PDB file of C-alpha atoms in Angstrom:
ATOM      1  CA  MET R   6      16.690 -14.348 -16.404  1.00 48.00           C
ATOM      2  CA  GLY R   7      16.684 -16.423 -19.537  1.00 55.00           C
ATOM      3  CA  VAL R   8      14.183 -18.282 -21.241  1.00 58.00           C
ATOM      4  CA  LEU R   9      10.873 -19.692 -19.546  1.00 56.00           C
ATOM      5  CA  THR R  10      10.085 -23.028 -19.749  1.00 59.00           C
ATOM      6  CA  GLN R  11       6.730 -25.019 -18.592  1.00 56.00           C
ATOM      7  CA  GLY R  12       9.151 -25.907 -15.681  1.00 59.00           C
ATOM      8  CA  ASN R  13       9.923 -23.230 -14.091  1.00 74.00           C
ATOM      9  CA  THR R  14       7.087 -20.787 -15.348  1.00 78.00           C
ATOM     10  CA  GLN R  15       5.465 -21.959 -12.260  1.00 79.00           C
ATOM     11  CA  ALA R  16       8.488 -21.027 -10.049  1.00 82.00           C
ATOM     12  CA  LEU R  17       8.999 -17.487 -11.069  1.00 86.00           C
ATOM     13  CA  ALA R  18       5.347 -16.677 -11.268  1.00 86.00           C
ATOM     14  CA  GLN R  19       4.879 -17.740  -7.516  1.00 88.00           C
ATOM     15  CA  ALA R  20       8.080 -16.076  -6.573  1.00 90.00           C
ATOM     16  CA  TYR R  21       6.781 -12.536  -8.432  1.00 90.00           C
ATOM     17  CA  PHE R  22       3.837 -12.948  -6.167  1.00 92.00           C
ATOM     18  CA  ASN R  23       5.007 -13.551  -2.996  1.00 91.00           C
ATOM     19  CA  ASN R  24       7.856 -11.080  -3.578  1.00 92.00           C
ATOM     20  CA  LYS R  25       4.661  -8.535  -3.510  1.00 93.00           C
ATOM     21  CA  ARG R  26       2.608 -10.433  -1.491  1.00 93.00           C
ATOM     22  CA  VAL R  27       5.197  -9.753   2.113  1.00 94.00           C
ATOM     23  CA  PRO R  28       5.761  -6.103   2.063  1.00 95.00           C
ATOM     24  CA  ALA R  29       2.385  -5.296   1.088  1.00 96.00           C
ATOM     25  CA  ALA R  30       1.709  -7.285   4.669  1.00 96.00           C
ATOM     26  CA  VAL R  31       4.227  -5.735   6.238  1.00 96.00           C
ATOM     27  CA  LEU R  32       2.568  -2.229   4.682  1.00 96.00           C
ATOM     28  CA  ALA R  33      -0.221  -3.082   6.409  1.00 96.00           C
ATOM     29  CA  ALA R  34       0.462  -3.891   9.068  1.00 96.00           C
ATOM     30  CA  MET R  35       2.187  -0.748  10.009  1.00 95.00           C
ATOM     31  CA  CYS R  36      -1.160   0.922   8.710  1.00 95.00           C
ATOM     32  CA  ILE R  37      -3.183  -0.245  10.892  1.00 94.00           C
ATOM     33  CA  GLN R  38      -0.719   0.163  13.996  1.00 93.00           C
ATOM     34  CA  ASP R  39      -0.804   4.197  12.991  1.00 90.00           C
ATOM     35  CA  MET R  40      -3.995   4.690  11.481  1.00 91.00           C
ATOM     36  CA  PHE R  41      -5.797   6.804  14.308  1.00 89.00           C
ATOM     37  CA  ALA R  42      -2.003   8.337  15.653  1.00 84.00           C
ATOM     38  CA  LEU R  43      -3.363  12.141  14.781  1.00 81.00           C
ATOM     39  CA  GLN R  44      -7.096  11.332  15.685  1.00 80.00           C
ATOM     40  CA  SER R  45      -5.989  10.984  20.100  1.00 74.00           C
ATOM     41  CA  PRO R  46      -5.725  14.167  22.434  1.00 72.00           C
ATOM     42  CA  PRO R  47      -2.845  16.025  21.266  1.00 71.00           C
ATOM     43  CA  ALA R  48       0.798  15.109  23.609  1.00 72.00           C
ATOM     44  CA  GLU R  49       1.398  16.743  26.724  1.00 75.00           C
ATOM     45  CA  CYS R  50       4.114  18.846  25.981  1.00 69.00           C
ATOM     46  CA  MET R  51       1.733  20.284  22.837  1.00 76.00           C
ATOM     47  CA  LYS R  52      -1.594  21.249  25.111  1.00 75.00           C
ATOM     48  CA  ALA R  53      -0.473  24.049  25.831  1.00 77.00           C
ATOM     49  CA  TRP R  54       0.512  25.513  22.464  1.00 75.00           C
ATOM     50  CA  ASP R  55      -2.066  23.884  20.886  1.00 77.00           C
ATOM     51  CA  GLU R  56      -4.612  25.879  23.366  1.00 78.00           C
ATOM     52  CA  GLU R  57      -2.706  28.951  22.711  1.00 80.00           C
ATOM     53  CA  HIS R  58      -3.067  28.745  18.881  1.00 76.00           C
ATOM     54  CA  ASN R  59      -7.133  27.463  18.582  1.00 78.00           C
ATOM     55  CA  MET R  60      -6.433  24.486  17.119  1.00 76.00           C
ATOM     56  CA  ALA R  61      -9.561  22.261  17.797  1.00 72.00           C
ATOM     57  CA  ARG R  62     -11.499  25.080  15.470  1.00 76.00           C
ATOM     58  CA  SER R  63      -8.918  24.835  13.197  1.00 80.00           C
ATOM     59  CA  ARG R  64     -10.245  23.855  10.061  1.00 87.00           C
ATOM     60  CA  ARG R  65      -6.732  23.272   7.806  1.00 86.00           C
ATOM     61  CA  TRP R  66      -5.601  21.455  11.312  1.00 84.00           C
ATOM     62  CA  ARG R  67      -8.994  19.040  11.116  1.00 86.00           C
ATOM     63  CA  THR R  68      -8.688  18.767   7.027  1.00 90.00           C
ATOM     64  CA  LEU R  69      -4.995  17.493   7.704  1.00 88.00           C
ATOM     65  CA  ARG R  70      -5.621  15.231  10.479  1.00 89.00           C
ATOM     66  CA  TYR R  71      -9.134  13.447   8.288  1.00 92.00           C
ATOM     67  CA  ALA R  72      -6.739  13.386   5.576  1.00 94.00           C
ATOM     68  CA  TYR R  73      -4.177  11.538   7.482  1.00 93.00           C
ATOM     69  CA  LEU R  74      -7.002   8.623   7.854  1.00 95.00           C
ATOM     70  CA  LEU R  75      -8.297   8.542   4.598  1.00 96.00           C
ATOM     71  CA  LEU R  76      -4.980   7.980   3.123  1.00 96.00           C
ATOM     72  CA  MET R  77      -4.033   5.697   5.751  1.00 96.00           C
ATOM     73  CA  VAL R  78      -6.992   3.624   5.334  1.00 97.00           C
ATOM     74  CA  LEU R  79      -6.938   4.197   1.322  1.00 97.00           C
ATOM     75  CA  ALA R  80      -3.278   2.084   1.690  1.00 97.00           C
ATOM     76  CA  PHE R  81      -4.484  -0.203   4.377  1.00 97.00           C
ATOM     77  CA  SER R  82      -7.081  -1.224   1.811  1.00 97.00           C
ATOM     78  CA  LEU R  83      -4.834  -1.350  -0.897  1.00 97.00           C
ATOM     79  CA  GLU R  84      -2.093  -3.743   0.738  1.00 97.00           C
ATOM     80  CA  ILE R  85      -4.702  -5.981   2.059  1.00 97.00           C
ATOM     81  CA  SER R  86      -6.433  -6.187  -1.747  1.00 97.00           C
ATOM     82  CA  THR R  87      -2.728  -7.010  -2.999  1.00 96.00           C
ATOM     83  CA  ILE R  88      -2.327  -9.548  -0.499  1.00 97.00           C
ATOM     84  CA  PHE R  89      -5.064 -11.171  -1.468  1.00 97.00           C
ATOM     85  CA  VAL R  90      -4.198 -11.319  -5.324  1.00 95.00           C
ATOM     86  CA  SER R  91      -1.181 -12.402  -4.089  1.00 95.00           C
ATOM     87  CA  THR R  92      -2.483 -15.334  -2.697  1.00 93.00           C
ATOM     88  CA  GLN R  93      -5.192 -16.169  -5.459  1.00 92.00           C
ATOM     89  CA  VAL R  94      -2.884 -16.329  -7.790  1.00 90.00           C
ATOM     90  CA  SER R  95       0.142 -18.309  -5.792  1.00 89.00           C
ATOM     91  CA  THR R  96      -2.733 -20.606  -4.972  1.00 88.00           C
ATOM     92  CA  GLN R  97      -3.884 -20.820  -8.279  1.00 87.00           C
ATOM     93  CA  LEU R  98      -0.118 -21.189  -9.636  1.00 84.00           C
ATOM     94  CA  ALA R  99       0.335 -23.839  -7.381  1.00 83.00           C
ATOM     95  CA  THR R 100      -2.214 -26.225  -7.781  1.00 82.00           C
ATOM     96  CA  SER R 101      -1.939 -26.307 -11.461  1.00 69.00           C
ATOM     97  CA  SER R 102      -5.212 -25.080 -11.985  1.00 56.00           C
ATOM     98  CA  TRP R 103      -4.307 -23.505 -14.659  1.00 57.00           C
ATOM     99  CA  SER R 104      -3.476 -24.004 -18.012  1.00 60.00           C
ATOM    100  CA  PRO R 105      -0.832 -21.983 -20.130  1.00 60.00           C
ATOM    101  CA  SER R 106      -0.410 -21.841 -23.740  1.00 59.00           C
ATOM    102  CA  THR R 107       2.320 -22.728 -24.673  1.00 53.00           C
ATOM    103  CA  ARG R 108       2.625 -20.622 -28.155  1.00 51.00           C
ATOM    104  CA  LEU R 109       6.224 -19.229 -28.234  1.00 48.00           C
ATOM    105  CA  LEU R 110       6.471 -19.729 -24.252  1.00 56.00           C
ATOM    106  CA  GLY R 111      10.076 -20.442 -24.974  1.00 60.00           C
ATOM    107  CA  ASN R 112      10.611 -16.552 -26.085  1.00 63.00           C
ATOM    108  CA  MET R 113       8.733 -14.911 -23.098  1.00 72.00           C
ATOM    109  CA  SER R 114      10.435 -12.672 -20.393  1.00 80.00           C
ATOM    110  CA  LEU R 115       8.275 -13.271 -16.853  1.00 82.00           C
ATOM    111  CA  VAL R 116       6.756 -10.451 -16.986  1.00 84.00           C
ATOM    112  CA  ASP R 117       5.206 -11.008 -20.702  1.00 85.00           C
ATOM    113  CA  PHE R 118       3.629 -14.502 -19.676  1.00 83.00           C
ATOM    114  CA  LEU R 119       2.275 -12.688 -16.907  1.00 85.00           C
ATOM    115  CA  VAL R 120       0.502  -9.996 -18.648  1.00 87.00           C
ATOM    116  CA  LYS R 121      -0.654 -12.955 -21.301  1.00 85.00           C
ATOM    117  CA  GLU R 122      -1.948 -15.823 -18.688  1.00 85.00           C
ATOM    118  CA  PHE R 123      -2.577 -13.214 -15.572  1.00 88.00           C
ATOM    119  CA  GLU R 124      -3.170  -9.649 -17.001  1.00 90.00           C
ATOM    120  CA  LEU R 125      -5.910  -8.504 -14.472  1.00 93.00           C
ATOM    121  CA  GLU R 126      -4.144  -9.771 -11.225  1.00 93.00           C
ATOM    122  CA  TYR R 127      -0.727  -9.033 -12.750  1.00 92.00           C
ATOM    123  CA  THR R 128      -1.873  -5.198 -13.000  1.00 94.00           C
ATOM    124  CA  MET R 129      -4.164  -5.283  -9.902  1.00 96.00           C
ATOM    125  CA  VAL R 130      -0.969  -6.202  -7.812  1.00 95.00           C
ATOM    126  CA  ARG R 131       1.353  -3.970  -9.080  1.00 95.00           C
ATOM    127  CA  GLY R 132      -0.939  -0.840  -9.104  1.00 96.00           C
ATOM    128  CA  HIS R 133      -2.417  -1.522  -5.789  1.00 97.00           C
ATOM    129  CA  PHE R 134       1.079  -1.788  -4.199  1.00 97.00           C
ATOM    130  CA  MET R 135       2.230   1.541  -5.545  1.00 97.00           C
ATOM    131  CA  THR R 136      -0.754   3.561  -4.938  1.00 97.00           C
ATOM    132  CA  GLY R 137      -0.850   2.117  -1.698  1.00 97.00           C
ATOM    133  CA  LEU R 138       2.778   3.364  -0.838  1.00 97.00           C
ATOM    134  CA  LEU R 139       2.863   6.075  -2.235  1.00 98.00           C
ATOM    135  CA  SER R 140      -0.718   7.282  -0.092  1.00 97.00           C
ATOM    136  CA  PHE R 141       1.547   6.042   3.375  1.00 97.00           C
ATOM    137  CA  THR R 142       4.120   8.073   2.195  1.00 97.00           C
ATOM    138  CA  ILE R 143       2.168  11.173   1.925  1.00 97.00           C
ATOM    139  CA  ALA R 144       0.079  10.197   5.249  1.00 96.00           C
ATOM    140  CA  GLN R 145       3.152   9.895   6.768  1.00 95.00           C
ATOM    141  CA  ALA R 146       4.502  13.415   5.029  1.00 96.00           C
ATOM    142  CA  LEU R 147       1.307  14.613   7.050  1.00 94.00           C
ATOM    143  CA  ARG R 148       2.282  13.370  10.341  1.00 90.00           C
ATOM    144  CA  VAL R 149       5.468  14.819   9.565  1.00 92.00           C
ATOM    145  CA  ARG R 150       3.676  18.271   9.121  1.00 88.00           C
ATOM    146  CA  TYR R 151       1.623  18.001  12.023  1.00 84.00           C
ATOM    147  CA  ALA R 152       3.577  16.862  14.192  1.00 83.00           C
ATOM    148  CA  LEU R 153       6.471  20.140  13.602  1.00 85.00           C
ATOM    149  CA  ARG R 154       3.295  22.429  13.506  1.00 79.00           C
ATOM    150  CA  LYS R 155       4.705  25.137  16.217  1.00 70.00           C
ATOM    151  CA  TYR R 156       7.783  25.690  14.099  1.00 74.00           C
ATOM    152  CA  LYS R 157       6.580  27.454  11.028  1.00 65.00           C
TER     153      LYS R 157
END
């Protein structure tokens, strides 16, 4: 990546947080769009099968639907948190309201710089983005299982 200088540190750090913010916004939009997908009545093609197998009273399928909803709410919340923190740090970097300690700045990587100057924000953005992504992925796996419920 090269040596960090006072001039390019701001641009690289802003690029990092913007590169987390944009995918988080896309993922949050996907979460809010599909959040209540399993809470509505089943499709016409599944109604007869669901009634035949008493799906409305099945505790197992009800738990799966609630787990899907909770995972989607969790993913949405984590991604929104990622967006807010990334925006705050980008604004802080853009307005130069921070004062980096220039000690050893030339020998630091970008990650070292972020951990040193924005440790909480860096860790929070990484952790929330990845946890939200994993929650979304698990929720989609539950949704696929629910959609394929008549095939055992």
